[in-house]
Coordinates of C-alpha atoms in Angstrom, one line a residue:
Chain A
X1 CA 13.2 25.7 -7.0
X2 CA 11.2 28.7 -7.4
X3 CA 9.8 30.6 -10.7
X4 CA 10.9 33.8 -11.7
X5 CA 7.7 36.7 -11.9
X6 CA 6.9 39.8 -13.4
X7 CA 7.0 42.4 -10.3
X8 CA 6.0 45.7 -10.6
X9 CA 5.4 49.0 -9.1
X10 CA 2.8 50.3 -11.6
X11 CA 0.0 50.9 -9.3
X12 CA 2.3 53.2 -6.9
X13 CA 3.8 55.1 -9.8
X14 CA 0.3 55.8 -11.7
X15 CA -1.0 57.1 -8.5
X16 CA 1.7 58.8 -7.7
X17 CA 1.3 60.7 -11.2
X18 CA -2.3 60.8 -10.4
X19 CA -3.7 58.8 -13.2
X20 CA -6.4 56.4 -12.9
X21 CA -6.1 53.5 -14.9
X22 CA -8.7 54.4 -17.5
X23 CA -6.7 57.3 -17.6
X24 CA -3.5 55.5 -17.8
X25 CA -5.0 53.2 -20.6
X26 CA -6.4 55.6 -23.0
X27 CA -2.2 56.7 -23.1
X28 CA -1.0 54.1 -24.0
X29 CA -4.1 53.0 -26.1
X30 CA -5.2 50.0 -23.8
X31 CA -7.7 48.8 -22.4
X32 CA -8.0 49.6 -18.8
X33 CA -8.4 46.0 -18.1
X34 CA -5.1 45.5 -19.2
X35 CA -3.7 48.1 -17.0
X36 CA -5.7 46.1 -14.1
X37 CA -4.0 42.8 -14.5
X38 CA -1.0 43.7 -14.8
X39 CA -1.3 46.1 -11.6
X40 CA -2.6 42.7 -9.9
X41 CA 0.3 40.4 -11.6
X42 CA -2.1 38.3 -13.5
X43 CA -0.9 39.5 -16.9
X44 CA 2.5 39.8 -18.2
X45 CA 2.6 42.7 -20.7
X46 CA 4.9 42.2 -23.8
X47 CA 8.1 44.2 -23.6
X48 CA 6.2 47.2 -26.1
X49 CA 3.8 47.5 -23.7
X50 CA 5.6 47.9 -20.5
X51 CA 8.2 50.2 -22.5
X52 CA 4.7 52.6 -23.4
X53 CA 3.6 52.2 -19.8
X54 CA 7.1 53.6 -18.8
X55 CA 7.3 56.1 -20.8
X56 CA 3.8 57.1 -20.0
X57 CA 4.8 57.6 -16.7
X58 CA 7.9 59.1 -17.3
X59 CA 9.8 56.0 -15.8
X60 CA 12.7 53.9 -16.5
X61 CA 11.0 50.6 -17.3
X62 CA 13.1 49.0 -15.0
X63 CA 12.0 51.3 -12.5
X64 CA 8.5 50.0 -12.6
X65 CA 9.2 46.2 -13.6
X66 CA 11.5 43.2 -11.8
X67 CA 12.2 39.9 -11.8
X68 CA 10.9 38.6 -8.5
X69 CA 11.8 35.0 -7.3
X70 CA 9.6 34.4 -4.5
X71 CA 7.6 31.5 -4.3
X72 CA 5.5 28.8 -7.0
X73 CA 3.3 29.9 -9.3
Chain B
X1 CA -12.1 73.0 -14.5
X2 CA -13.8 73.0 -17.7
X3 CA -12.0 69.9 -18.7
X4 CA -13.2 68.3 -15.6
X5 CA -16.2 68.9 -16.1
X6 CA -16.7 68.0 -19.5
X7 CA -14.9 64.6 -17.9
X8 CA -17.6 64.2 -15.2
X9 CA -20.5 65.2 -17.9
X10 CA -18.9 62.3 -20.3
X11 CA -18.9 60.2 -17.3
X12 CA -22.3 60.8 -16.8
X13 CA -23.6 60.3 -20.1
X14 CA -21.7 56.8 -20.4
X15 CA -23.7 56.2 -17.4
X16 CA -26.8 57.0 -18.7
X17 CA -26.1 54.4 -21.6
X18 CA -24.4 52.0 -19.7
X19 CA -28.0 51.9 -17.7
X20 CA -29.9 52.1 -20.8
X21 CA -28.7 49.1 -22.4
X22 CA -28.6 47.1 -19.2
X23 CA -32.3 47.7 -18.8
X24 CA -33.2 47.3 -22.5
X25 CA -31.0 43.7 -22.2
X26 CA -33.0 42.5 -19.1
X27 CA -36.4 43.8 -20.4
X28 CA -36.9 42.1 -23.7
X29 CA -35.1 38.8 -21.8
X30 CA -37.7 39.0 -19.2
X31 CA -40.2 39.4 -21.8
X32 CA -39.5 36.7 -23.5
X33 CA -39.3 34.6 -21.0
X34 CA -42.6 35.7 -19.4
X35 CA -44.0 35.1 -22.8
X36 CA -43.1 31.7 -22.9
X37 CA -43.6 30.7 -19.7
X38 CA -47.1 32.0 -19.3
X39 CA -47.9 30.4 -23.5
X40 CA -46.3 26.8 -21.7
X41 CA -49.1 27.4 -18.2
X42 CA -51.8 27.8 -21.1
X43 CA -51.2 24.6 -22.9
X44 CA -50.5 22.8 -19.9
X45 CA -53.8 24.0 -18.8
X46 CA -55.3 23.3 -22.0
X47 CA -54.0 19.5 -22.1
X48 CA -50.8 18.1 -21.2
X49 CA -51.0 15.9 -24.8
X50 CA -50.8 19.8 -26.4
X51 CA -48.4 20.5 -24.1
X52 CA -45.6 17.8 -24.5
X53 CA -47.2 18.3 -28.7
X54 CA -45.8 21.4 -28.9
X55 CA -43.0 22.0 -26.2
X56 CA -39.9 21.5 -29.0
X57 CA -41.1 24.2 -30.8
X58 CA -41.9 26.3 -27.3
X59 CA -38.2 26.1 -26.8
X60 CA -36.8 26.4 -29.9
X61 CA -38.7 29.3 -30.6
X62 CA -36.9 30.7 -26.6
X63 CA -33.4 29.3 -28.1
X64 CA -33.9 32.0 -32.0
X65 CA -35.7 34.9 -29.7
X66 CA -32.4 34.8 -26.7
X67 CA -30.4 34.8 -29.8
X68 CA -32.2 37.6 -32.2
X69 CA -33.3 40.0 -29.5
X70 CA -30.3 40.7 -28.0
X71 CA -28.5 40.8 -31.4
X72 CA -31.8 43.6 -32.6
X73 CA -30.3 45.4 -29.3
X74 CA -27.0 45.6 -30.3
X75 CA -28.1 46.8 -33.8
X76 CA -30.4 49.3 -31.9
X77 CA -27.6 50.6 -30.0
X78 CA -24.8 50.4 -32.5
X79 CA -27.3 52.5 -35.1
X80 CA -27.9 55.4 -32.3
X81 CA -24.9 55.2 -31.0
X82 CA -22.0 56.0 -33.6
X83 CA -18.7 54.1 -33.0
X84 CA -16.7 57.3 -32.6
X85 CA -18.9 58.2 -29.6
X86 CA -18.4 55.2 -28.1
X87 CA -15.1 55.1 -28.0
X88 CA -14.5 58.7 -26.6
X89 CA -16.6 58.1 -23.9
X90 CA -16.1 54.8 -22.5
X91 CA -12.9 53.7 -24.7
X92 CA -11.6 50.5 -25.4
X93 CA -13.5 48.7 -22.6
X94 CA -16.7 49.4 -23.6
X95 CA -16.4 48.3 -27.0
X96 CA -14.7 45.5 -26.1
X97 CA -17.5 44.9 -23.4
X98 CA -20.3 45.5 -26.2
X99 CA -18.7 42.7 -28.2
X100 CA -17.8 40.1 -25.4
X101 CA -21.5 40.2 -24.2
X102 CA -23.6 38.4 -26.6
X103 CA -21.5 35.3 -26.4
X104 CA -23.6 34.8 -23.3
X105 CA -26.8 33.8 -25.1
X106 CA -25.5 31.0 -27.4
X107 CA -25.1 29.0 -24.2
X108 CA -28.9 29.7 -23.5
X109 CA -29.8 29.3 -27.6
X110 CA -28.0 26.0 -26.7
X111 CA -29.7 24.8 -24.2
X112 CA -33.1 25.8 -25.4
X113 CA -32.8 24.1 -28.8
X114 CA -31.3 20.9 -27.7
X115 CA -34.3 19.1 -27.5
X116 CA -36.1 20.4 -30.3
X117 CA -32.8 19.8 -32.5
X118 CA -32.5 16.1 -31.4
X119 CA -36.0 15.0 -31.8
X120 CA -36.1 16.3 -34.9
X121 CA -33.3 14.8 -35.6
X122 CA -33.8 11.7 -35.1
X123 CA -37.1 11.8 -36.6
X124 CA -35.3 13.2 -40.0
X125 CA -32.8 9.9 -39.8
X126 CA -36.4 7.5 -39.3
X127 CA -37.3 9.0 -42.4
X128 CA -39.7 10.9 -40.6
X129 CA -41.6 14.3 -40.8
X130 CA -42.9 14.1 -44.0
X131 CA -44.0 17.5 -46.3
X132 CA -41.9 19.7 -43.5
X133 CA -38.5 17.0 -43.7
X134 CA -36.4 20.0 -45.8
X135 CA -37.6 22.8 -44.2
X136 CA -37.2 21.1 -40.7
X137 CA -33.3 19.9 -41.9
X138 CA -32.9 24.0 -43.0
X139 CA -33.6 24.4 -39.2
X140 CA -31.2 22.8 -37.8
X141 CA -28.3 23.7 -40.4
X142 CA -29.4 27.4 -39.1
X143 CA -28.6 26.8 -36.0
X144 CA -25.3 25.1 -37.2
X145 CA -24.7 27.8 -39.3
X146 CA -25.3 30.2 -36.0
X147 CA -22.7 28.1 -34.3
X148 CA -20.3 29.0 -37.3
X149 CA -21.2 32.2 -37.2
X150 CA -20.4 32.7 -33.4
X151 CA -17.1 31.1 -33.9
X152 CA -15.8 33.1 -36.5
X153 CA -16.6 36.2 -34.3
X154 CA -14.5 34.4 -31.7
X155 CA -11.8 33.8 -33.9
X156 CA -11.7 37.5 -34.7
X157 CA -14.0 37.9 -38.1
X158 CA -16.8 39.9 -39.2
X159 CA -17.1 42.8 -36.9
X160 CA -14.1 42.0 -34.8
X161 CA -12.2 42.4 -37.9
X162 CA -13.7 46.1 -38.3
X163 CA -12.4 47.3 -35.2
X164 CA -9.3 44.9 -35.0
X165 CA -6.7 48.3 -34.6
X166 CA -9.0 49.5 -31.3
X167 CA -9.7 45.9 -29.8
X168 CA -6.4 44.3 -30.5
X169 CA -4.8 44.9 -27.0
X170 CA -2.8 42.0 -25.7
X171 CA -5.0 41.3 -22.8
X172 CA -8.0 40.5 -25.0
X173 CA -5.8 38.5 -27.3
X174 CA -5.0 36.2 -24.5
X175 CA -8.4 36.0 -23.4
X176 CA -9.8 34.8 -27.0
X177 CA -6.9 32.6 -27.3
X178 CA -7.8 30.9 -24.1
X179 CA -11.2 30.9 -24.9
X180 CA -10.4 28.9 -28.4
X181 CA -8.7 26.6 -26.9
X182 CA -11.2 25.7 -24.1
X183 CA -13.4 25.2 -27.0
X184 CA -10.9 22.7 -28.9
X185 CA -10.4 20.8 -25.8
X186 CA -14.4 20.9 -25.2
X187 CA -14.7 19.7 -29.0
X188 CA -12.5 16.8 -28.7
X189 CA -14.7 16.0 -25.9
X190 CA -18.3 16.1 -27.7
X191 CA -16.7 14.0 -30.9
X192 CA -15.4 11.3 -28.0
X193 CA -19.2 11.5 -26.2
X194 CA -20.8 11.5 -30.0
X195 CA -18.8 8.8 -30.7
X196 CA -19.4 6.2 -28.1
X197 CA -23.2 7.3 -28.0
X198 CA -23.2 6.3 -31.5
X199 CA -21.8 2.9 -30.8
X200 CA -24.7 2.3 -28.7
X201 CA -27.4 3.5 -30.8
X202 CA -26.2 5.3 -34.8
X203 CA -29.0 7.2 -34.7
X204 CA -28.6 8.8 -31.5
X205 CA -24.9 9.5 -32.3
X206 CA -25.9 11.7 -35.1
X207 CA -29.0 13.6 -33.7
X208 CA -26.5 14.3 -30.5
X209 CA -24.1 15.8 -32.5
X210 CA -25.3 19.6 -33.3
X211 CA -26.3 20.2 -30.0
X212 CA -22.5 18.6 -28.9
X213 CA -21.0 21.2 -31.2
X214 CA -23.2 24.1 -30.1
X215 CA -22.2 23.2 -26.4
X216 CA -18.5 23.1 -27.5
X217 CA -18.5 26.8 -29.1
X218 CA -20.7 28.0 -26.1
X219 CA -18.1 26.2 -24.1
X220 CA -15.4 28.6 -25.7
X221 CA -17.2 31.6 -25.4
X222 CA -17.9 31.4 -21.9
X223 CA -14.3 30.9 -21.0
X224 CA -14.0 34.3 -23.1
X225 CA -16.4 36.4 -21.3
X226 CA -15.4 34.9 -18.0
X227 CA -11.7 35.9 -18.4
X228 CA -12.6 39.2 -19.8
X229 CA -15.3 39.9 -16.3
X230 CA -12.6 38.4 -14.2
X231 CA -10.0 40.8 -15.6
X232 CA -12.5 43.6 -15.0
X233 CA -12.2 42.6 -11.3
X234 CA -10.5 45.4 -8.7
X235 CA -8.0 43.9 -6.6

C-alpha cells in the first residue's frame, strides 16, 4: 500500500524564470520559508497557494504539482 | 541596473542589521551572564554559607534579566527600526524571525527560576517568610503571569495580532499549531508528574507546579522556533 504525495516541479520552474525564492515569495506574499518546504516536499501548500504560485510563474498548476505514489511516508 | 543595485544596497543594509542585532543579542547575554557568574565566584569566595544564602535570588535575578534584556532589545530595535522598513527589506521572514526568537529565553527564564520558585514555594505553604510572604507570592504569580503572557503570543495575541495580515502564511500557521499542541501534550504531562509528586509529599506537589507549567509553555515554544529554523533549512 503506498501513500499518495504532493510532487512538484517548483524549484525547476522558478529557476527557470529566474526567481529566487525570496523573490518568488514576496509575489505571492509568502514567506520564503514557505516557498522552501514546499520546494523540499515537507509542506503541502493549500490549493490558494499553489494556484498563486502557478500563476506566479505563469504555469498551469498542474504543470508544477502531481500526485506521486511512490513509497511510505 | 539601478534596480539591482538598489536590491544589492537593501541587501546590504539588512545585513548590517541582521549583524547588529545578532551582536547586540549575544552582548548583553554574555554580560549578564559574566555578571552573575563572577557576583556567584565572589560569595563563594566570601563564604560558601553566603553563597548557598543567596544563590535563589542569584538565579532568579539570571531567569527576569534573560527575559527583560532581550525583550529591551526588541523594543530597541522595533523603536529604530519602523515596521515598514522592515518589511521592505527583509519581508515576511524577518519579521517572522524577529517574533519567533524570544521564545528561546523562557526555556532559560525557566530553568533559572526553578529553584528559587520552589523553595519559595514551599517555604510560603510552611507558613514561612514572614514580612516578605506577599511580596515573595507577587513573585512567583509574575512569573506565572510571564508564562501567560508568552502563551498568548504563541496563540497569536498581542503583537502577533498587529501584524496577523503579514505573518499569517500557512507555513507559520502549521508551525504554531504544532507548537501548541507539543505544549498540550507536555502539559498533560507536568499535571500527571505534579500529581503523583503530590501524592508523595502535598507540599512538593504544589511548589512543583509553576515551574511544571513554565517548562510546559517553554516546551511549546521550542517546538515553534525549531520548526520555523528547520524550515529555514536549504535542501
Amino acid at each position: 500500500m503506498t501513500d499518495p504525495i504532493l510532487g512538484n516541479r517548483l524549484r525547476e520552474a522558478r529557476t527557470a524564470a529566474g526567481l529566487t525564492q525570496a523573490e518568488l515569495a514576496e509575489r505571492i506574499g509568502v514567506s520564503r520559508k514557505t516557498i522552501n518546504t514546499i520546494e523540499n516536499r515537507v509542506f503541502t501548500p493549500s490549493t490558494l497557494v499553489a494556484l498563486l504560485v502557478a500563476r506566479a510563474l505563469a504555469r498551469r498548476v498542474e504543470d508544477l504539482f502531481f500526485i506521486e505514489d511512490s513509497g511510505h511516508r | 541596473m539601478g534596480l539591482q543595485s538598489s536590491g544589492s544596497d537593501e541587501e546590504t543594509e539588512q545585513g548590517r542589521r541582521k549583524r547588529r542585532d545578532f551582536y547586540l543579542y549575544i552582548g548583553a547575554i554574555v554580560i549578564v551572564m559574566a555578571s552573575e557568574v563572577l557576583f556567584i565566584v565572589l560569595l563563594a569566595l566570601w563564604s560558601p554559607n553566603v553563597l548557598s544564602r543567596f544563590f535563589p535570588y542569584i538565579t532568579a535575578v539570571g531567569g527576569w534579566a534573560v527575559i527583560l534584556i532581550p525583550a529591551f532589545l526588541v523594543w530597541f530595535i522595533k523603536r529604530s527600526d519602523p515596521i515598514g522598513e522592515t518589511l521592505s527589506a527583509g519581508g515576511t521572514d524577518e519579521l517572522q524571525g524577529r517574533l519567533v526568537r524570544p521564545f528561546i529565553w523562557f526555556p532559560v527564564a525557566v530553568a533559572l527560576n526553578a529553584y528559587p520558585i520552589t523553595r519559595i514555594s514551599l517555604q510560603l505553604i510552611d507558613g514561612g517568610l514572614g514580612s516578605v510572604r506577599y511580596s515573595a507570592s507577587s513573585g512567583v504569580l509574575l512569573f506565572l503571569l510571564l508564562g501567560v503572557g508568552f502563551s498568548a503570543a504563541l496563540a497569536g495575541k498581542g503583537i502577533y495580532r498587529k501584524y496577523r495580515g503579514v505573518l499569517d502564511d500557512e507555513l507559520f500557521l502549521k508551525n504554531r499549531a504544532t507548537g501548541i499542541q507539543t505544549g498540550f501534550y507536555a502539559a498533560i504531562a507536568a499535571m500527571v508528574i505534579a500529581y503523583f509528586v503530590g501524592l508523595y509529599d502535598p507540599a512538593w506537589g504544589i511548589a512543583i507546579l509553576p515551574t511544571l507549567c513554565g517548562a510546559a509553555i517553554a516546551t511549546a515554544g521550542l517546538r515553534f522556533v525549531f520548526l520555523d529554523w528547520k524550515a529555514g533549512l536549504d535542501g
